[in-house]
Each structure stands twice: as C-alpha cells, then as structure tokens.
Amino acid sequence: MEHVQQRGFYLDEIGEGVVYRHAPGRTMTEADNVLFSTLSMNPQGLHLDAAYSASQPFGQRLMNSMFTLATLVGLSVGHLTQGTIVANLGFEEVRFPAPLFHGDTLYAHTVLTAKRPSRSRRGQGVATFEHTGRNQDDVVVAVATRTVLMWLSEADHLAHQAGA
C-alpha cells in the first residue's frame, strides 16, 4: 500500500512569479480578536473597547494587526511550506493598507519573488515570499514580504536514504 504524506513544496518545486492562492479563507471573529490581543498582552482599546472604538476614525473595533499578519502567513503554510521550511528568517516589509474588522474574511495568496541555494547550508535554500491578504470585498488589507530557509527536494531524498 502506498502512503502519501501531506506537505508543502520544496524550494526547487516552486516557481518565481507564480501566484499561489490559499484556500479556504479565514473569517475573523470578535473572539479571535479578544483572545489574541489578551494573549499577546496588547490592551489597545481599538481592539477591545467597543465604546472607545466607536468614537475613533473607523467607528468600530479593528482586528489586531499582529493577528492579521499571523493569519496571513498561516494561511500559506499548508499549501507552501508544511514540512519543507527550516526557519523563518525575517520580514522586510509589512503593510496594512486597509482595516480588517470583526466578521471580515481574510483571503490570501503568495508570490515567490526570489529563491537561491543557501551559501552555507547544503541542501537548503533561501526563498522570499510576498504574502497578500484581501477581505471579502477584494480590498487589500495586508501585505508582507517574508524570507525563509527551505529544504531542497534532493536533500530530503538523501536524508531519507541515509536513514535520517
């Protein structure tokens, strides 16, 4: 019997400039916002205080942008990097051009903007992704450029042959 394990792509299996659309989207709830804000020690009234937020420019509570960022990246994991990433190296740019509110659904896509073999780690390479999040009305609410260290597929095959 053949076994197939779910995984993301190895670095050499993904193409630069290809748009990877992630499904499903994620509807952001009030409970998500309160829990994430509380867990991350963020008491910002714009996330937690409905009366205060009503008097502010957007007129309602905003989703915590760090939760939006975490969800944006998280939506890509099962599709692109599950089991094939070595480490998250950093973010070069993060923008939130429009707000996200309770009840909005976040949809994401990712474009690989650059990739190269690692100069110091055999069997691994560096990838740069641009993650874009849109709400249900197709408005861009988040963009993040992220660099990661990933496995190359040949390294995985060699490791398994060696019994690792």
Tab-separated table of N, CA and C in Angstrom, residues 2 7 10 19 24 31 34-35 38-39 42 47 51 65-66 77-78 83 89 120-121 128 137 151:
chain	number	residue	atom	x	y	z
A	2	GLU	N	0.614	2.158	-0.896
A	2	GLU	CA	1.379	3.410	-0.986
A	2	GLU	C	0.855	4.411	0.042
A	7	ARG	N	2.353	17.651	2.498
A	7	ARG	CA	3.486	18.541	2.729
A	7	ARG	C	3.377	19.734	1.799
A	10	TYR	N	8.967	21.800	-1.851
A	10	TYR	CA	10.379	22.053	-1.635
A	10	TYR	C	10.747	23.273	-2.464
A	19	VAL	N	1.507	32.839	-8.757
A	19	VAL	CA	0.596	33.239	-7.685
A	19	VAL	C	-0.008	31.974	-7.088
A	24	PRO	N	-8.991	27.307	2.467
A	24	PRO	CA	-10.035	28.336	2.440
A	24	PRO	C	-9.540	29.636	3.071
A	31	ALA	N	-14.164	36.982	18.998
A	31	ALA	CA	-13.475	36.102	19.942
A	31	ALA	C	-11.996	35.965	19.589
A	34	VAL	N	-10.243	39.315	20.646
A	34	VAL	CA	-10.094	39.459	22.100
A	34	VAL	C	-9.051	38.469	22.619
A	35	LEU	N	-9.131	37.214	22.179
A	35	LEU	CA	-8.189	36.198	22.652
A	35	LEU	C	-6.757	36.545	22.253
A	38	THR	N	-5.458	39.625	24.119
A	38	THR	CA	-5.210	39.312	25.521
A	38	THR	C	-3.969	38.434	25.676
A	39	LEU	N	-3.858	37.394	24.852
A	39	LEU	CA	-2.697	36.503	24.933
A	39	LEU	C	-1.389	37.228	24.636
A	42	ASN	N	-1.739	42.875	24.668
A	42	ASN	CA	-1.998	44.114	23.954
A	42	ASN	C	-3.355	44.673	24.406
A	47	HIS	N	-8.862	47.520	19.820
A	47	HIS	CA	-9.172	46.106	19.643
A	47	HIS	C	-10.220	45.613	20.636
A	51	ALA	N	-16.942	50.970	22.872
A	51	ALA	CA	-17.385	52.366	23.023
A	51	ALA	C	-16.286	53.325	22.579
A	65	SER	N	-3.679	43.880	14.252
A	65	SER	CA	-2.901	43.700	13.026
A	65	SER	C	-1.885	42.566	13.143
A	66	MET	N	-1.411	42.266	14.347
A	66	MET	CA	-0.483	41.144	14.506
A	66	MET	C	-1.206	39.816	14.291
A	77	VAL	N	0.790	28.190	4.960
A	77	VAL	CA	1.641	27.094	5.433
A	77	VAL	C	1.262	25.744	4.838
A	78	GLY	N	0.001	25.339	4.951
A	78	GLY	CA	-0.399	24.029	4.437
A	78	GLY	C	-0.160	23.884	2.945
A	83	GLY	N	6.244	21.229	6.495
A	83	GLY	CA	7.266	20.191	6.484
A	83	GLY	C	8.447	20.459	5.572
A	89	LEU	N	13.210	33.480	8.474
A	89	LEU	CA	14.386	34.339	8.651
A	89	LEU	C	14.032	35.789	8.960
A	120	SER	N	25.669	28.611	2.767
A	120	SER	CA	26.326	27.990	3.911
A	120	SER	C	25.660	26.708	4.397
A	121	ARG	N	24.476	26.375	3.877
A	121	ARG	CA	23.751	25.207	4.376
A	121	ARG	C	23.382	24.296	3.204
A	128	THR	N	12.104	34.157	-0.845
A	128	THR	CA	11.427	35.388	-0.446
A	128	THR	C	10.008	35.339	-0.992
A	137	ASP	N	-14.379	41.741	0.132
A	137	ASP	CA	-14.698	42.705	-0.923
A	137	ASP	C	-13.522	42.932	-1.870
A	151	TRP	N	14.056	23.568	2.658
A	151	TRP	CA	14.754	22.394	2.144
A	151	TRP	C	14.643	22.339	0.629
